[in-house]
Coordinates of N, CA and C in Angstrom, one line a residue:
X1 N 110.5 100.5 94.8 CA 109.8 101.3 95.3 C 109.5 100.0 96.9
X2 N 109.3 99.0 96.9 CA 110.0 97.9 97.8 C 110.7 97.8 98.8
X3 N 111.8 98.9 98.4 CA 112.9 98.8 99.2 C 113.2 100.1 99.3
X4 N 112.3 100.9 99.3 CA 112.6 102.3 99.5 C 113.2 102.8 98.3
X5 N 113.0 102.3 97.0 CA 113.9 103.1 95.7 C 112.6 103.8 94.9
X6 N 113.3 104.8 94.1 CA 112.4 106.0 93.6 C 111.5 104.9 93.1
X7 N 109.9 105.8 93.4 CA 108.8 105.4 92.4 C 108.5 106.0 91.1
X8 N 108.0 105.0 90.2 CA 108.1 105.2 88.6 C 106.5 105.0 88.4
X9 N 106.2 105.4 87.3 CA 104.4 104.8 86.9 C 105.1 103.5 86.5
X10 N 105.5 103.0 86.5 CA 105.9 101.4 85.9 C 105.5 101.1 87.1
X11 N 105.2 101.3 88.6 CA 104.6 100.7 89.4 C 103.3 101.1 89.2
X12 N 102.9 101.6 88.8 CA 101.2 101.8 88.6 C 100.5 100.6 88.0
X13 N 101.3 100.1 86.9 CA 101.2 99.5 86.1 C 101.2 98.0 87.2
X14 N 102.0 97.5 87.6 CA 102.4 96.3 88.8 C 101.2 96.0 89.3
X15 N 100.6 97.6 90.1 CA 99.3 97.9 91.0 C 98.1 97.5 89.7
X16 N 98.1 97.8 89.0 CA 96.9 97.8 88.4 C 96.7 96.1 87.8
X17 N 97.3 95.7 87.7 CA 97.7 93.9 87.3 C 96.7 93.3 88.3
X18 N 97.7 94.1 90.1 CA 97.4 93.4 91.3 C 95.8 93.3 91.2
X19 N 95.4 94.3 91.3 CA 94.0 95.5 91.1 C 93.0 94.3 90.8
X20 N 93.9 93.8 89.5 CA 92.7 92.5 88.6 C 92.7 91.5 88.6
X21 N 94.0 91.1 89.5 CA 93.6 89.9 89.8 C 92.7 89.8 90.9
X22 N 92.7 90.9 92.1 CA 91.9 90.6 92.6 C 90.4 90.8 93.0
X23 N 90.2 91.5 92.0 CA 88.8 91.8 90.6 C 88.3 90.2 90.4
X24 N 89.6 89.5 89.9 CA 88.9 88.2 89.1 C 89.1 87.4 90.3
X25 N 89.3 87.3 91.4 CA 89.6 86.0 92.1 C 88.7 86.2 94.0
X26 N 88.6 87.7 93.7 CA 87.8 87.8 94.7 C 88.6 87.7 96.4
X27 N 90.3 87.2 95.9 CA 90.9 87.2 96.9 C 92.6 88.2 96.9
X28 N 93.0 87.9 97.9 CA 93.9 89.0 98.0 C 95.3 87.8 97.5
X29 N 96.3 88.6 97.1 CA 97.3 87.7 96.6 C 98.1 87.6 97.4
X30 N 99.3 86.7 97.3 CA 100.2 85.9 98.5 C 99.7 85.6 99.5
X31 N 98.7 84.9 99.3 CA 98.4 84.7 100.8 C 99.1 83.5 101.2
X32 N 99.2 82.8 102.4 CA 99.9 81.8 102.9 C 99.2 81.1 104.0
X33 N 98.6 80.2 103.8 CA 98.1 80.0 104.3 C 96.7 79.9 104.8
X34 N 96.0 81.2 103.9 CA 95.1 82.1 103.8 C 95.3 83.5 104.4
X35 N 96.6 83.5 105.4 CA 96.7 85.0 105.7 C 97.6 85.6 104.6
X36 N 97.2 86.9 105.2 CA 98.2 87.7 103.9 C 99.7 88.0 104.5
X37 N 100.5 87.7 103.7 CA 101.8 87.8 104.1 C 102.2 89.1 104.7
X38 N 103.5 88.9 105.7 CA 104.1 90.1 106.2 C 105.0 90.8 105.2
X39 N 105.0 92.4 105.3 CA 105.5 92.9 104.6 C 107.1 92.7 104.2
X40 N 108.0 91.9 104.4 CA 109.2 91.7 104.5 C 109.3 89.8 103.4
X41 N 108.2 89.0 103.9 CA 107.9 88.4 103.3 C 107.3 88.5 101.9
X42 N 106.8 89.0 101.8 CA 106.3 89.8 100.8 C 107.0 90.2 99.3
X43 N 107.9 91.1 100.0 CA 108.9 91.5 99.5 C 109.8 90.7 98.9
X44 N 109.8 89.9 99.4 CA 110.7 88.8 99.5 C 110.5 87.5 98.2
X45 N 109.2 87.6 98.3 CA 108.3 86.8 97.4 C 108.3 87.4 95.7
X46 N 107.9 88.9 96.0 CA 107.5 88.9 94.8 C 109.3 89.8 94.0
X47 N 110.2 89.6 94.6 CA 111.6 90.0 94.6 C 112.2 88.3 93.9
X48 N 111.6 87.5 93.9 CA 112.0 85.9 93.9 C 111.4 85.3 92.6
X49 N 110.1 86.0 92.1 CA 109.8 86.6 90.6 C 108.1 85.6 91.0
X50 N 107.9 85.2 91.7 CA 106.7 84.9 92.4 C 105.4 85.8 91.9
X51 N 104.3 84.9 91.0 CA 103.2 86.0 90.9 C 102.0 85.2 91.3
X52 N 100.9 86.3 91.3 CA 99.6 85.7 91.5 C 99.3 84.5 90.4
X53 N 98.7 83.5 90.9 CA 98.3 82.8 90.1 C 96.4 82.7 89.4
X54 N 96.4 82.7 88.2 CA 95.3 83.6 87.8 C 94.3 82.3 87.6
X55 N 92.9 82.7 87.6 CA 92.1 82.2 87.3 C 91.7 80.9 86.0
X56 N 92.1 80.0 86.1 CA 91.9 79.1 84.9 C 90.3 79.9 83.9
X57 N 91.1 79.7 83.0 CA 89.5 80.3 82.0 C 89.6 81.2 81.4
X58 N 90.5 81.9 82.0 CA 90.9 83.6 82.1 C 91.6 83.5 80.7
X59 N 90.8 84.6 80.1 CA 91.4 84.8 79.0 C 92.7 85.4 78.5
X60 N 93.1 84.3 77.4 CA 94.4 84.8 77.6 C 95.0 85.7 77.1
X61 N 95.0 86.9 76.1 CA 95.3 88.3 76.1 C 94.7 89.0 77.7
X62 N 93.7 88.7 78.5 CA 93.9 88.9 79.5 C 95.3 88.7 80.9
X63 N 95.3 87.1 80.4 CA 96.6 86.9 81.5 C 98.1 87.5 80.7
X64 N 97.8 87.6 79.5 CA 99.3 88.1 78.8 C 99.6 89.3 79.2
X65 N 98.4 90.3 78.7 CA 98.3 91.8 79.6 C 99.0 91.5 81.4
X66 N 98.4 90.9 82.0 CA 98.9 91.6 83.8 C 99.9 90.7 83.9
X67 N 100.4 89.4 82.8 CA 102.4 89.0 82.8 C 103.2 90.1 82.7
X68 N 102.5 90.9 81.7 CA 103.4 92.0 81.4 C 103.1 93.2 82.9
X69 N 102.2 93.4 83.1 CA 102.1 94.0 84.3 C 103.1 93.6 85.4
X70 N 103.0 92.4 85.7 CA 103.9 91.7 86.9 C 105.4 91.8 86.6
X71 N 106.0 92.5 85.3 CA 107.1 92.1 84.0 C 108.3 92.1 85.6
X72 N 109.0 91.5 85.9 CA 110.0 91.7 86.8 C 110.8 93.1 86.6
X73 N 111.0 93.4 85.4 CA 111.7 95.0 84.7 C 110.8 95.2 84.8
X74 N 110.7 96.4 85.5 CA 109.6 97.8 85.6 C 109.6 98.7 84.2
X75 N 110.9 98.5 83.1 CA 110.8 99.6 82.3 C 110.2 98.0 81.1
X76 N 109.8 97.0 81.0 CA 109.2 96.3 80.4 C 107.8 96.1 80.4
X77 N 107.3 96.6 82.0 CA 105.8 96.9 82.1 C 105.2 97.8 80.8
X78 N 103.9 97.4 80.5 CA 103.0 98.1 79.6 C 102.9 99.4 79.7
X79 N 102.6 100.7 79.7 CA 102.2 101.8 79.8 C 100.4 101.7 79.6
X80 N 100.0 102.7 80.5 CA 98.3 102.6 80.5 C 98.1 103.5 79.1
X81 N 98.4 103.6 78.1 CA 98.1 104.3 76.9 C 97.6 102.2 76.2
X82 N 99.1 101.6 76.6 CA 98.6 100.8 75.7 C 97.9 99.6 76.7
X83 N 97.7 100.0 77.8 CA 96.8 99.1 78.4 C 95.3 99.3 78.3
X84 N 95.3 100.4 77.9 CA 94.1 100.6 77.8 C 93.3 100.3 76.3
X85 N 94.4 100.5 75.2 CA 94.1 100.0 73.9 C 94.2 98.7 74.4
X86 N 95.0 97.3 75.1 CA 94.2 96.3 74.7 C 92.9 95.7 75.5
X87 N 92.5 96.5 76.5 CA 90.9 96.6 77.0 C 90.2 96.3 76.3

C-alpha cells in the first residue's frame, strides 16, 4: 500500500499496531529529531524493517502481538479474530 500496492486486510493489522503504540507512548512513531518523517523517508524506514520501540515494562504478550502486527510479510500478520482473542 505504501508504494501504490493493492490494499489488503493485513494493512489494518499493521495500523492497529501503530495505533496501540501511540496509545502506549503518547507519541507518533518514526519521529526524526522530534519531527514527523516525510512520506518518502517514512516508507523507506518501514521497508527497511524498522519498527517503533515499545516502552520498557510493556507486557511481553502485548510486545509479541504488536510485533506480529508489524511483521514485514503481511501474510504473517494476525487476523483481527486472533488479535481480539489475545486481548
